[in-house]
């Protein structure tokens, strides 16, 4: 190399200066994604055979007009300009720009430089301060590389050979890795591969095998790395994820929509523990890809709640490079699925992202839910899956492939073309599509070409297990009617239309009339206001609505529908101003105990005498158990007061607590004679809700001892969770109008 050289013996003054430079050297993280991606301080032609390549690793254009390439002096470390980028130079995402040495014996590469310089760089050695850096037009440092003593360096710096040869140093991950440590980020010396702005010199990308992305465990071994993979499109997810925050504001997750890519069979590694498929997120033009397209994808490897994905760079779509037959699906081995560890589920994990097929499964977790999911277990055995059970083979079908990219996935009126519609115990044969992991379960993303056959082997439609109460019977039901909002009400990122309100009212009418057979008292939850509940009472005919406004920020309240002929006295709301125990946040009212305070009515009819019914909606599962326990204690104390006065009580509602949790234990703790009737229901039908493929009970009815000898029947009316939502009925259909199954108590003389 030509220019200044540091002698082998360095004076004590210079050594002190270099030590000071080491202590003062900054970490020069690129502020905009433009980095020095490759450089050479000595090449095959000698010391001046140099180049410095920069690279825009960001997702946006970067104007590099006026950027200057600087060198740090070998002796002092002082930076000085080598050359300046001309005005009007913009690097698009993925663009390179090449600086080359034009001096005597200079750059010998075949790829022409975009800008030249004539003063070279001293070899980066431990006993000097040599280095290169890039600054913007204002002089702010953008990136730097230097010797271990250079102020141009990041982190520990690097040392370049002092002998002639192709001594290039390149950033890892194709020029993208930037951890602010040159020693960690650069690999070399190696053969140079300079690239310029025109794309000349760009090598074919280094392809990472998909099985190396997936690895043998639950998480990718290269999470956080940017890779290029190549494979066959085996499926799409055509629905952007969404959730709702305060004020009903909608949050969207564009990475949830994309394509599934799988290695061609010839490229598979034949390792049964590693998957050959992966999901690619952030793909916006999903309609541009069809099954069988061979694509090249560049993106970062991420884990999203246990699902390995490649986050395709925004604004850069996967590149089509050919077509090929779609790989045959892997047939799910029911025995291996059942025998896998129930927590890690390594067998399913080994297939994550791959095209699979379930020969036959049974809907043992209820019918298709409101999210378009149907949970099944392999085989044909009819055996419900409960919350307290372990079922390692449980798997779902997912309907997102045919969602049609809805603006609001929670309010899409047209549903999905790939939804698998089935009732409890129906048989599902041939579900085919890529396997993904979401919300703690593995799912088959069923594609248009993989729709299964559903055989009606399940529960009988319509639900007709209740008969109208007779002259010597008195029926009390509890019904969470799920977001019964008026016209204009804000719901799931939109406002309820007249058509939507009318449909909901008609379906609740059918549910109450046809499925519940018009109970004498219906304790309701999740109703917006009294006017809304009165609309349902008018539609039913022969009922009166009762409701008091509570504290819930969304406006949902508890209330009653009471059949004509039932005498009602003492309509009382309890606990609207009750306070929570210190340190607990249980309500939308600061320090409050209830969002939906209990409402009680005293009723009598058919000679049953008087008793009090409480309608309750305890704090959601997102709140601490201690909140529901405190709410239960409050209700228990009110019941105790009534019992002390010689009165009987029924406590009903959505308690958001399982039968074995503290809220129910508190209600039954001996201060009253309250008894939960959950265990009085038929053993295989003790559930009111389905969550992540498990049947569970959130809705309860408890009675005091004065009514226990009147219990004629208790059951859960499973017209919601056991059935899919039918949208092709000529008349309003009450099945699946809510996500809760009503508990129903029949008192008999």
XYZ file of C-alpha atoms in Angstrom:
749
model
C 0.000 0.000 0.000
C 1.216 3.468 -0.814
C 1.087 6.333 1.653
C 2.016 6.716 5.285
C 3.301 3.686 7.133
C 3.761 3.218 10.871
C 7.245 1.915 11.796
C 7.589 -1.341 13.611
C 8.879 0.473 16.694
C 6.370 3.096 17.812
C 7.279 5.803 20.279
C 5.688 5.913 23.712
C 3.878 9.106 22.696
C 2.273 7.440 19.700
C 1.312 4.396 21.776
C -0.392 6.675 24.252
C -2.204 8.449 21.425
C -3.439 5.157 20.021
C -4.657 4.048 23.449
C -6.574 7.305 23.745
C -8.109 6.755 20.312
C -9.238 3.279 21.395
C -10.952 4.675 24.467
C -12.690 7.421 22.500
C -13.744 5.400 19.426
C -17.531 5.601 18.957
C -19.965 2.817 18.067
C -21.102 3.922 14.621
C -24.475 2.248 14.064
C -25.983 3.176 10.705
C -28.888 5.576 11.296
C -30.652 4.841 7.993
C -29.677 1.316 6.954
C -26.840 2.345 4.606
C -23.725 0.407 5.596
C -20.232 -0.308 4.342
C -20.998 -3.817 3.151
C -17.630 -4.876 1.682
C -14.137 -3.416 1.402
C -10.579 -4.291 0.478
C -7.497 -2.447 1.707
C -5.098 -4.551 -0.429
C -5.771 -6.709 -3.483
C -4.125 -8.947 -6.071
C -2.451 -5.939 -7.756
C -0.986 -4.597 -4.529
C -1.623 -2.004 -1.850
C -3.775 0.304 -3.980
C -6.014 -2.448 -5.365
C -8.847 -1.247 -3.132
C -12.574 -0.725 -3.088
C -15.287 0.245 -0.613
C -18.869 -0.875 -1.287
C -21.918 0.550 0.455
C -25.378 -1.010 0.577
C -28.897 0.221 1.403
C -30.255 -2.487 3.711
C -33.374 -0.508 4.619
C -36.918 -0.841 3.284
C -36.954 2.701 1.889
C -35.068 4.887 -0.573
C -32.062 6.771 0.812
C -30.704 9.934 -0.833
C -26.912 9.705 -0.521
C -26.156 12.953 -2.351
C -23.132 14.617 -0.745
C -22.133 11.535 1.250
C -18.355 11.383 1.654
C -16.005 8.453 1.878
C -13.343 9.245 4.485
C -10.163 7.558 5.620
C -8.741 7.622 9.131
C -4.996 8.397 9.068
C -2.752 5.534 10.126
C -0.728 7.604 12.612
C -3.209 10.081 14.075
C -6.545 8.526 13.239
C -7.771 11.863 11.927
C -10.408 11.438 9.199
C -10.101 13.102 5.795
C -12.243 13.029 2.661
C -11.413 10.643 -0.159
C -14.366 11.384 -2.480
C -17.949 12.725 -2.494
C -21.119 11.164 -3.927
C -22.625 13.397 -6.657
C -25.947 15.185 -6.189
C -29.091 13.295 -7.200
C -27.810 9.880 -6.133
C -30.533 7.787 -4.489
C -30.149 4.199 -3.333
C -33.298 2.139 -3.592
C -33.748 -0.732 -1.122
C -31.101 -3.348 -1.933
C -28.959 -0.978 -4.068
C -25.151 -0.932 -3.822
C -22.686 1.882 -4.593
C -19.011 1.205 -5.312
C -15.966 3.390 -4.542
C -12.697 2.288 -6.201
C -9.052 3.448 -5.990
C -7.925 5.060 -9.276
C -4.291 5.631 -8.236
C -1.217 3.881 -9.589
C -1.590 0.135 -9.268
C -5.213 0.714 -8.220
C -8.409 -1.264 -8.373
C -8.165 -4.277 -10.705
C -11.716 -5.644 -10.485
C -13.980 -6.203 -13.482
C -17.002 -4.422 -11.950
C -16.629 -0.682 -12.610
C -16.773 1.717 -9.688
C -19.477 4.390 -9.372
C -16.999 6.890 -7.864
C -13.209 6.859 -7.649
C -10.646 8.165 -5.152
C -6.867 8.479 -5.414
C -5.573 8.477 -1.827
C -5.602 4.950 -0.480
C -5.945 3.339 2.917
C -3.121 1.881 4.967
C -3.564 -1.791 5.828
C -5.696 -2.071 8.961
C -3.152 -3.235 11.535
C -3.085 -3.473 15.316
C -0.326 -0.860 15.588
C -2.041 1.844 13.545
C -5.308 3.805 13.405
C -6.239 3.200 9.774
C -9.848 2.844 8.735
C -12.646 3.901 6.369
C -15.928 5.560 7.158
C -18.971 7.043 5.476
C -20.413 10.401 6.531
C -23.481 12.199 5.233
C -23.571 15.679 3.692
C -23.664 17.290 7.136
C -20.646 15.328 8.325
C -22.616 12.962 10.583
C -21.117 9.490 10.696
C -23.220 6.858 8.905
C -20.967 3.782 9.212
C -17.343 2.842 9.724
C -14.772 0.044 9.611
C -11.263 0.204 10.984
C -8.334 -1.361 12.750
C -8.551 -2.201 16.454
C -7.043 1.232 17.206
C -8.981 3.303 14.689
C -11.685 5.850 15.506
C -13.279 4.734 12.235
C -14.016 1.312 13.693
C -17.113 -0.150 15.318
C -16.532 -2.390 18.323
C -13.303 -4.346 18.269
C -12.384 -3.478 14.677
C -10.691 -5.784 12.172
C -7.159 -6.450 10.963
C -6.483 -6.790 7.220
C -3.526 -8.705 5.735
C -0.349 -6.804 4.899
C 0.444 -9.231 2.062
C -0.780 -8.994 -1.515
C -3.865 -11.054 -2.394
C -7.626 -10.845 -2.816
C -8.171 -9.731 0.761
C -11.791 -8.604 0.815
C -13.879 -8.342 3.991
C -17.669 -8.583 3.726
C -20.521 -8.142 6.174
C -22.303 -11.296 7.115
C -25.864 -12.082 5.943
C -25.153 -10.777 2.465
C -23.966 -7.382 3.702
C -26.811 -6.768 6.152
C -25.561 -7.746 9.607
C -24.881 -4.640 11.688
C -24.307 -5.322 15.391
C -21.958 -2.320 15.790
C -18.944 -4.624 16.073
C -16.717 -4.952 12.990
C -15.116 -8.134 14.299
C -18.491 -9.828 14.637
C -20.068 -8.362 11.506
C -17.314 -8.891 8.909
C -15.884 -12.101 7.538
C -12.578 -12.248 5.669
C -10.125 -12.217 4.091
C -12.029 -13.716 1.182
C -12.401 -13.365 -2.568
C -13.970 -10.013 -3.382
C -17.426 -9.650 -4.886
C -17.914 -5.898 -5.391
C -21.280 -4.624 -6.675
C -22.128 -1.228 -8.121
C -25.251 0.895 -8.488
C -26.197 -0.622 -11.829
C -26.280 -4.078 -10.256
C -23.148 -5.202 -12.078
C -21.203 -7.757 -10.122
C -24.208 -8.876 -8.110
C -23.755 -12.582 -7.445
C -26.640 -14.973 -7.181
C -27.929 -14.793 -3.624
C -26.737 -17.310 -1.073
C -29.725 -19.622 -0.627
C -30.518 -20.842 2.872
C -32.341 -24.149 3.014
C -35.747 -23.953 4.646
C -34.955 -26.886 6.910
C -31.995 -24.864 8.209
C -34.390 -22.006 8.941
C -36.748 -24.312 10.827
C -34.108 -26.365 12.617
C -34.914 -29.433 14.737
C -36.465 -27.602 17.720
C -39.476 -25.474 18.503
C -37.690 -22.255 17.499
C -35.496 -21.408 14.540
C -31.767 -21.595 15.329
C -31.193 -18.480 13.185
C -33.904 -16.178 14.527
C -33.104 -12.558 13.680
C -30.977 -13.348 10.623
C -31.854 -12.157 7.141
C -31.902 -15.030 4.660
C -32.834 -15.848 1.099
C -34.884 -19.003 0.627
C -36.305 -20.627 -2.464
C -39.247 -22.974 -2.717
C -42.697 -23.860 -4.014
C -45.801 -21.910 -3.029
C -48.088 -24.405 -1.275
C -50.701 -22.061 0.176
C -51.735 -18.570 1.159
C -53.098 -16.806 4.226
C -55.363 -14.073 2.880
C -56.339 -12.351 6.112
C -54.460 -9.610 7.932
C -54.655 -10.081 11.692
C -56.473 -7.507 13.790
C -57.313 -6.676 17.374
C -59.131 -3.862 19.093
C -57.903 -1.377 21.661
C -59.392 1.488 23.615
C -62.206 3.359 21.925
C -62.804 0.383 19.611
C -59.689 1.348 17.650
C -58.462 -1.413 15.390
C -54.841 -2.599 15.248
C -53.703 -4.502 12.185
C -50.914 -7.033 11.779
C -49.918 -7.151 8.086
C -47.274 -9.798 8.757
C -50.084 -12.320 9.349
C -50.995 -12.405 5.648
C -48.656 -14.072 3.192
C -47.694 -17.303 1.466
C -46.387 -20.703 2.495
C -43.208 -21.857 0.768
C -41.802 -25.388 0.772
C -38.570 -26.949 -0.497
C -38.860 -28.988 -3.639
C -38.632 -32.704 -2.777
C -35.161 -32.999 -4.301
C -33.861 -30.329 -1.898
C -35.269 -31.877 1.282
C -32.777 -33.002 3.922
C -34.572 -36.281 4.746
C -34.457 -35.390 8.459
C -37.801 -36.202 10.037
C -37.215 -33.630 12.801
C -36.915 -30.613 10.506
C -39.651 -29.055 8.432
C -39.219 -28.243 4.762
C -41.842 -25.481 4.779
C -42.119 -21.968 6.193
C -44.593 -19.096 6.221
C -43.617 -15.793 4.586
C -45.409 -12.774 6.026
C -45.931 -9.197 4.799
C -46.795 -10.384 1.277
C -49.312 -7.843 0.013
C -49.983 -8.980 -3.554
C -50.997 -12.489 -2.582
C -53.268 -12.839 -5.603
C -50.140 -12.761 -7.784
C -49.078 -16.207 -6.564
C -50.597 -19.566 -7.366
C -49.835 -22.970 -5.947
C -46.822 -24.374 -7.767
C -45.019 -21.071 -8.310
C -41.344 -21.319 -7.404
C -40.337 -18.157 -5.566
C -37.213 -16.603 -4.095
C -37.764 -14.785 -0.819
C -35.482 -12.473 1.116
C -36.437 -11.563 4.667
C -35.740 -11.821 8.356
C -36.383 -14.993 10.347
C -38.730 -14.353 13.257
C -40.707 -16.258 15.859
C -44.241 -14.938 16.296
C -45.733 -16.549 19.382
C -44.016 -19.830 18.572
C -44.614 -19.769 14.810
C -41.434 -19.582 12.704
C -41.926 -17.068 9.897
C -39.882 -15.102 7.407
C -40.897 -11.462 7.457
C -40.616 -10.476 3.828
C -39.231 -6.971 3.475
C -42.057 -4.448 3.097
C -42.308 -3.105 -0.463
C -40.373 -6.065 -1.817
C -42.465 -9.001 -3.015
C -41.157 -12.558 -3.435
C -39.568 -13.090 -6.848
C -41.065 -15.724 -9.131
C -38.341 -17.907 -10.636
C -40.348 -20.773 -12.132
C -43.165 -23.274 -11.695
C -43.268 -26.891 -10.590
C -45.845 -29.414 -9.365
C -47.019 -28.781 -5.815
C -45.384 -31.254 -3.397
C -47.622 -34.078 -2.275
C -49.017 -33.460 1.215
C -47.561 -35.306 4.166
C -50.228 -37.612 5.589
C -50.591 -36.903 9.305
C -49.736 -40.018 11.311
C -52.498 -40.239 13.921
C -50.471 -42.563 16.173
C -47.464 -40.225 16.213
C -49.721 -37.243 16.796
C -51.420 -38.920 19.741
C -48.123 -40.160 21.198
C -46.195 -36.883 21.051
C -45.317 -34.804 24.088
C -48.482 -32.807 24.845
C -46.634 -29.577 25.582
C -43.922 -29.348 22.898
C -45.827 -31.417 20.284
C -42.610 -32.188 18.383
C -44.316 -34.243 15.691
C -46.527 -31.372 14.608
C -43.586 -28.977 14.983
C -41.570 -31.097 12.520
C -44.310 -30.414 9.939
C -44.773 -26.680 10.635
C -45.101 -24.796 7.356
C -45.377 -27.968 5.265
C -48.317 -29.113 3.169
C -50.137 -31.805 5.167
C -53.318 -33.844 4.918
C -55.519 -35.249 7.663
C -57.181 -38.387 6.340
C -60.007 -38.288 8.853
C -60.808 -36.390 12.021
C -63.754 -35.886 14.356
C -65.046 -32.535 15.614
C -64.687 -33.256 19.325
C -64.437 -29.659 20.549
C -67.757 -28.317 19.339
C -68.747 -26.926 15.964
C -66.940 -24.400 13.765
C -66.381 -21.298 15.869
C -66.841 -17.616 15.018
C -63.193 -17.356 13.921
C -63.691 -19.997 11.225
C -61.769 -22.644 13.183
C -62.849 -26.233 13.604
C -60.948 -28.321 16.147
C -60.735 -32.040 15.484
C -58.886 -35.072 16.753
C -57.523 -37.642 14.260
C -59.709 -40.683 13.796
C -63.413 -41.319 14.147
C -63.841 -41.709 17.922
C -66.447 -39.324 19.354
C -64.970 -38.027 22.614
C -65.316 -34.401 23.743
C -62.109 -32.520 24.601
C -62.427 -30.730 27.934
C -60.304 -28.024 29.560
C -58.946 -30.423 32.142
C -57.808 -33.008 29.591
C -54.575 -33.423 27.661
C -55.056 -34.011 23.943
C -51.703 -33.829 22.102
C -53.246 -34.733 18.730
C -55.789 -31.883 18.757
C -55.553 -29.915 15.522
C -57.705 -27.258 13.857
C -58.691 -26.233 10.372
C -58.198 -22.530 9.617
C -60.304 -20.545 7.130
C -57.990 -17.569 6.437
C -56.958 -18.775 2.972
C -60.373 -17.977 1.547
C -61.042 -14.835 3.599
C -60.591 -12.509 0.626
C -58.378 -9.956 2.417
C -61.227 -8.357 4.396
C -60.785 -4.795 5.583
C -62.049 -5.877 8.997
C -61.766 -9.634 9.553
C -64.174 -9.494 12.501
C -67.002 -7.983 10.443
C -66.561 -9.552 7.022
C -70.110 -10.250 5.830
C -69.169 -12.832 3.231
C -67.200 -15.221 5.411
C -64.529 -17.438 3.881
C -64.597 -19.807 0.937
C -62.301 -22.216 2.816
C -64.227 -22.445 6.086
C -64.908 -26.033 7.115
C -68.460 -26.080 8.482
C -69.238 -28.876 10.911
C -71.157 -29.591 14.106
C -69.948 -31.460 17.175
C -68.959 -35.080 16.320
C -69.166 -34.587 12.542
C -66.492 -36.445 10.555
C -64.009 -34.428 8.482
C -62.064 -36.221 5.729
C -59.153 -35.005 3.612
C -58.400 -31.537 5.043
C -55.284 -30.372 3.152
C -53.024 -27.348 3.403
C -49.919 -25.970 5.088
C -49.559 -26.483 8.837
C -49.150 -23.424 11.036
C -48.995 -22.642 14.745
C -51.156 -19.897 16.220
C -52.874 -19.221 19.537
C -51.180 -22.245 21.123
C -52.495 -24.759 18.589
C -51.434 -26.275 15.292
C -53.784 -25.635 12.376
C -54.195 -26.733 8.795
C -54.559 -23.657 6.574
C -57.073 -25.334 4.287
C -56.709 -24.238 0.657
C -59.307 -24.178 -2.106
C -57.860 -27.405 -3.526
C -57.836 -29.077 -0.116
C -61.387 -28.625 1.173
C -62.402 -31.718 3.130
C -65.579 -33.736 2.990
C -67.786 -33.262 6.045
C -70.041 -36.162 6.964
C -73.013 -35.537 9.245
C -72.222 -37.984 12.033
C -72.641 -35.470 14.848
C -75.304 -33.886 16.990
C -78.770 -33.617 15.545
C -79.815 -30.307 14.044
C -81.788 -28.430 15.256
C -81.166 -28.482 19.008
C -84.385 -29.783 20.588
C -83.389 -31.140 24.002
C -85.723 -28.872 25.987
C -89.483 -28.963 26.159
C -91.678 -26.024 27.190
C -92.045 -25.762 30.950
C -95.287 -27.252 32.192
C -97.840 -25.873 34.633
C -95.891 -27.332 37.568
C -92.491 -26.143 36.334
C -90.618 -22.862 36.556
C -87.592 -22.378 34.282
C -84.654 -20.000 34.837
C -81.935 -19.630 32.188
C -78.817 -17.490 32.007
C -77.783 -16.237 28.583
C -74.725 -14.207 27.584
C -76.084 -12.880 24.294
C -72.641 -11.646 23.124
C -72.507 -7.972 22.239
C -76.191 -7.191 21.707
C -75.684 -3.595 20.570
C -78.176 -1.115 19.064
C -78.019 0.484 15.628
C -74.969 2.745 15.523
C -73.239 0.970 18.392
C -69.465 0.666 18.011
C -68.610 -2.994 17.634
C -65.445 -4.719 16.359
C -64.059 -1.804 14.390
C -67.391 -0.733 12.885
C -70.895 0.418 13.720
C -73.929 -1.834 13.929
C -76.243 -1.352 10.950
C -80.015 -1.654 11.039
C -79.745 -4.896 9.085
C -77.235 -6.330 11.549
C -79.348 -5.322 14.543
C -82.500 -6.788 13.038
C -80.709 -10.049 12.248
C -79.255 -10.339 15.758
C -82.657 -9.623 17.316
C -84.375 -12.209 15.109
C -81.781 -14.850 15.919
C -81.937 -14.177 19.674
C -85.694 -14.458 19.377
C -85.360 -17.876 17.770
C -82.809 -18.927 20.394
C -85.143 -17.939 23.251
C -88.354 -19.218 21.689
C -87.143 -22.290 19.822
C -84.057 -23.504 21.679
C -84.801 -22.439 25.275
C -88.579 -22.905 24.938
C -89.438 -19.529 26.506
C -88.207 -19.765 30.094
C -90.067 -17.883 32.812
C -86.900 -15.881 33.618
C -83.845 -15.276 31.448
C -80.894 -13.581 33.156
C -79.040 -11.859 30.296
C -75.522 -10.491 29.962
C -73.754 -8.299 27.376
C -76.767 -6.118 26.505
C -76.063 -2.486 25.653
C -79.025 -0.780 27.346
C -82.642 -1.135 28.397
C -83.979 0.087 25.044
C -82.039 -2.668 23.267
C -83.315 -5.340 25.627
C -86.862 -4.024 25.221
C -86.501 -4.489 21.452
C -85.805 -8.175 22.070
C -88.719 -8.413 24.521
C -91.023 -6.893 21.890
C -89.757 -9.334 19.270
C -90.380 -12.254 21.632
C -93.781 -11.013 22.728
C -95.021 -11.730 26.221
C -91.832 -10.661 28.004
C -90.807 -7.604 30.027
C -87.223 -6.313 30.063
C -85.362 -5.148 33.178
C -81.923 -3.511 33.114
C -79.938 -0.900 35.055
C -76.910 0.914 33.634
C -73.571 -0.142 35.094
C -69.959 1.022 34.844
C -68.633 -0.847 31.800
C -66.729 1.400 29.365
C -68.202 -0.463 26.380
C -71.719 -0.014 27.747
C -72.593 -3.691 28.225
C -74.885 -4.489 31.150
C -76.804 -7.322 32.809
C -80.566 -7.592 32.877
C -83.606 -9.850 32.763
C -86.327 -10.974 30.418
C -89.350 -12.026 32.461
C -92.307 -13.844 30.983
C -95.805 -12.451 31.393
C -97.566 -13.973 34.391
C -94.458 -13.902 36.591
C -94.760 -11.425 39.438
C -91.668 -9.225 39.802
C -90.826 -7.188 42.873
C -87.746 -5.491 44.276
C -85.656 -4.820 41.164
C -82.302 -3.981 42.766
C -78.853 -3.203 41.411
C -76.138 -4.053 43.914
C -72.549 -2.826 44.063
C -72.409 -0.027 41.496
C -70.275 2.029 43.902
C -68.626 -0.921 45.659
C -64.856 -0.684 45.943
C -62.266 -3.311 45.108
C -59.727 -4.536 47.668
C -56.628 -2.361 47.861
C -54.208 -2.933 45.009
C -56.699 -4.565 42.648
C -57.790 -3.060 39.327
C -61.172 -4.724 38.767
C -63.261 -2.085 37.007
C -63.235 0.666 34.409
C -64.067 2.920 37.385
C -60.838 3.613 39.323
C -60.991 1.658 42.552
C -64.349 0.126 41.634
C -65.296 -3.500 42.127
C -67.781 -4.046 39.268
C -68.006 -3.069 35.617
C -71.349 -4.888 35.403
C -72.926 -4.671 38.874
C -75.272 -7.545 39.775
C -78.986 -7.007 39.170
C -81.525 -8.852 41.307
C -85.274 -9.382 41.031
C -87.702 -11.175 43.337
C -90.071 -13.380 41.368
C -92.969 -15.710 42.026
C -95.362 -17.672 39.802
C -97.085 -21.023 39.479
C -97.265 -21.396 43.227
C -93.503 -21.597 43.740
C -93.483 -18.744 46.244
C -90.981 -15.923 46.098
C -87.250 -16.161 45.476
C -84.540 -13.763 44.298
C -82.619 -14.210 41.058
C -79.255 -12.488 40.540
C -77.941 -11.779 37.019
C -74.142 -11.505 37.077
C -71.277 -10.836 34.721
C -67.999 -10.999 36.628
C -64.678 -9.503 35.469
C -63.154 -11.052 32.361
C -60.412 -13.656 32.394
C -57.924 -10.852 31.706
C -58.488 -9.587 35.263
C -56.824 -11.265 38.271
C -58.643 -14.165 39.928
C -58.727 -12.009 43.057
C -61.166 -9.617 41.323
C -63.685 -12.353 40.592
C -63.147 -13.730 44.081
C -63.955 -10.296 45.586
C -67.020 -9.963 43.344
C -68.164 -13.433 44.402
C -67.723 -12.487 48.062
C -69.884 -9.400 47.525
C -72.695 -11.436 45.921
C -72.375 -14.157 48.575
C -72.818 -11.560 51.313
C -75.989 -10.244 49.657
C -77.353 -13.786 49.453
C -76.440 -14.321 53.101
C -78.479 -11.252 54.039
C -81.449 -12.638 52.139
C -81.088 -16.065 53.722
C -80.932 -14.468 57.154
C -84.302 -12.870 56.278
C -85.687 -16.294 55.337
C -85.551 -15.786 51.561
C -84.319 -18.118 48.822
C -81.919 -17.159 46.010
C -80.610 -18.184 42.594
C -77.245 -16.782 41.480
C -76.825 -17.025 37.713
C -74.637 -15.584 35.002
C -71.353 -15.447 33.171
C -68.954 -15.633 36.114
C -65.846 -15.936 33.901
C -64.595 -18.572 36.320
C -64.232 -22.321 36.064
C -66.095 -24.564 38.454
C -62.918 -25.304 40.429
C -61.646 -21.727 40.739
C -61.692 -19.318 43.661
C -64.810 -17.361 42.631
C -66.985 -20.468 42.767
C -65.332 -21.690 45.960
C -66.062 -18.305 47.527
C -69.740 -18.474 46.582
C -69.949 -21.923 48.166
C -67.702 -21.326 51.185
C -70.328 -21.935 53.893
C -71.399 -18.368 54.558
C -74.525 -19.295 52.603
C -76.124 -22.532 51.449
C -75.366 -21.742 47.789
C -74.597 -24.817 45.717
C -73.252 -24.783 42.165
C -75.420 -26.979 39.936
C -72.592 -27.601 37.437
C -72.172 -31.171 38.642
C -75.924 -31.780 38.352
C -75.741 -31.490 34.542
C -75.143 -34.646 32.465
C -71.447 -35.443 32.892
C -70.444 -35.144 29.238
C -72.389 -31.892 28.789
C -70.883 -29.742 31.556
C -69.595 -26.845 29.492
C -70.745 -23.444 28.291
C -67.796 -22.156 26.272
C -65.078 -23.324 23.894
C -61.597 -21.826 23.953
C -58.573 -22.912 21.905
C -60.144 -26.281 21.218
C -61.096 -27.080 24.807
C -64.633 -27.177 26.226
C -65.011 -25.349 29.551
C -67.556 -23.755 31.843
C -67.775 -20.016 32.495
C -71.551 -19.754 33.053
C -73.100 -21.053 36.242
C -76.299 -21.336 38.246
C -76.204 -21.694 42.028
C -79.201 -22.133 44.344
C -79.742 -21.897 48.079
C -80.987 -24.858 50.067
C -84.578 -23.688 50.058
C -84.781 -24.445 46.337
C -82.703 -27.640 46.124
C -85.685 -29.912 46.655
C -87.410 -28.186 43.716
C -84.738 -28.975 41.125
C -86.322 -31.028 38.363
C -83.559 -30.670 35.760
C -80.358 -28.774 35.132
C -78.401 -28.744 31.902
C -76.489 -26.584 29.449
C -78.355 -25.852 26.234
C -75.635 -26.469 23.642
C -77.122 -24.687 20.645
C -74.199 -22.253 20.400
C -70.905 -24.148 20.754
C -72.030 -27.499 19.338
C -73.150 -26.064 15.983
C -71.641 -24.013 13.190
C -73.351 -20.779 12.192
C -75.798 -21.495 9.410
C -76.300 -18.567 7.069
C -78.479 -20.238 4.453
C -81.627 -20.700 6.519
C -84.911 -19.326 5.225
C -85.916 -18.321 8.767
C -83.775 -16.689 11.495
C -81.652 -19.342 13.157
C -80.749 -19.095 16.853
C -77.945 -21.649 16.682
C -74.490 -20.100 17.213
C -75.969 -16.635 17.884
C -73.572 -16.336 20.841
C -70.315 -17.915 21.995
C -71.879 -19.024 25.327
C -74.204 -21.948 25.948
C -76.982 -21.025 28.418
C -77.286 -22.973 31.664
C -80.957 -23.878 32.222
C -82.578 -24.714 35.560
C -86.045 -26.255 35.678
C -87.787 -26.144 39.040
C -90.583 -28.653 39.593
C -93.267 -29.114 42.217
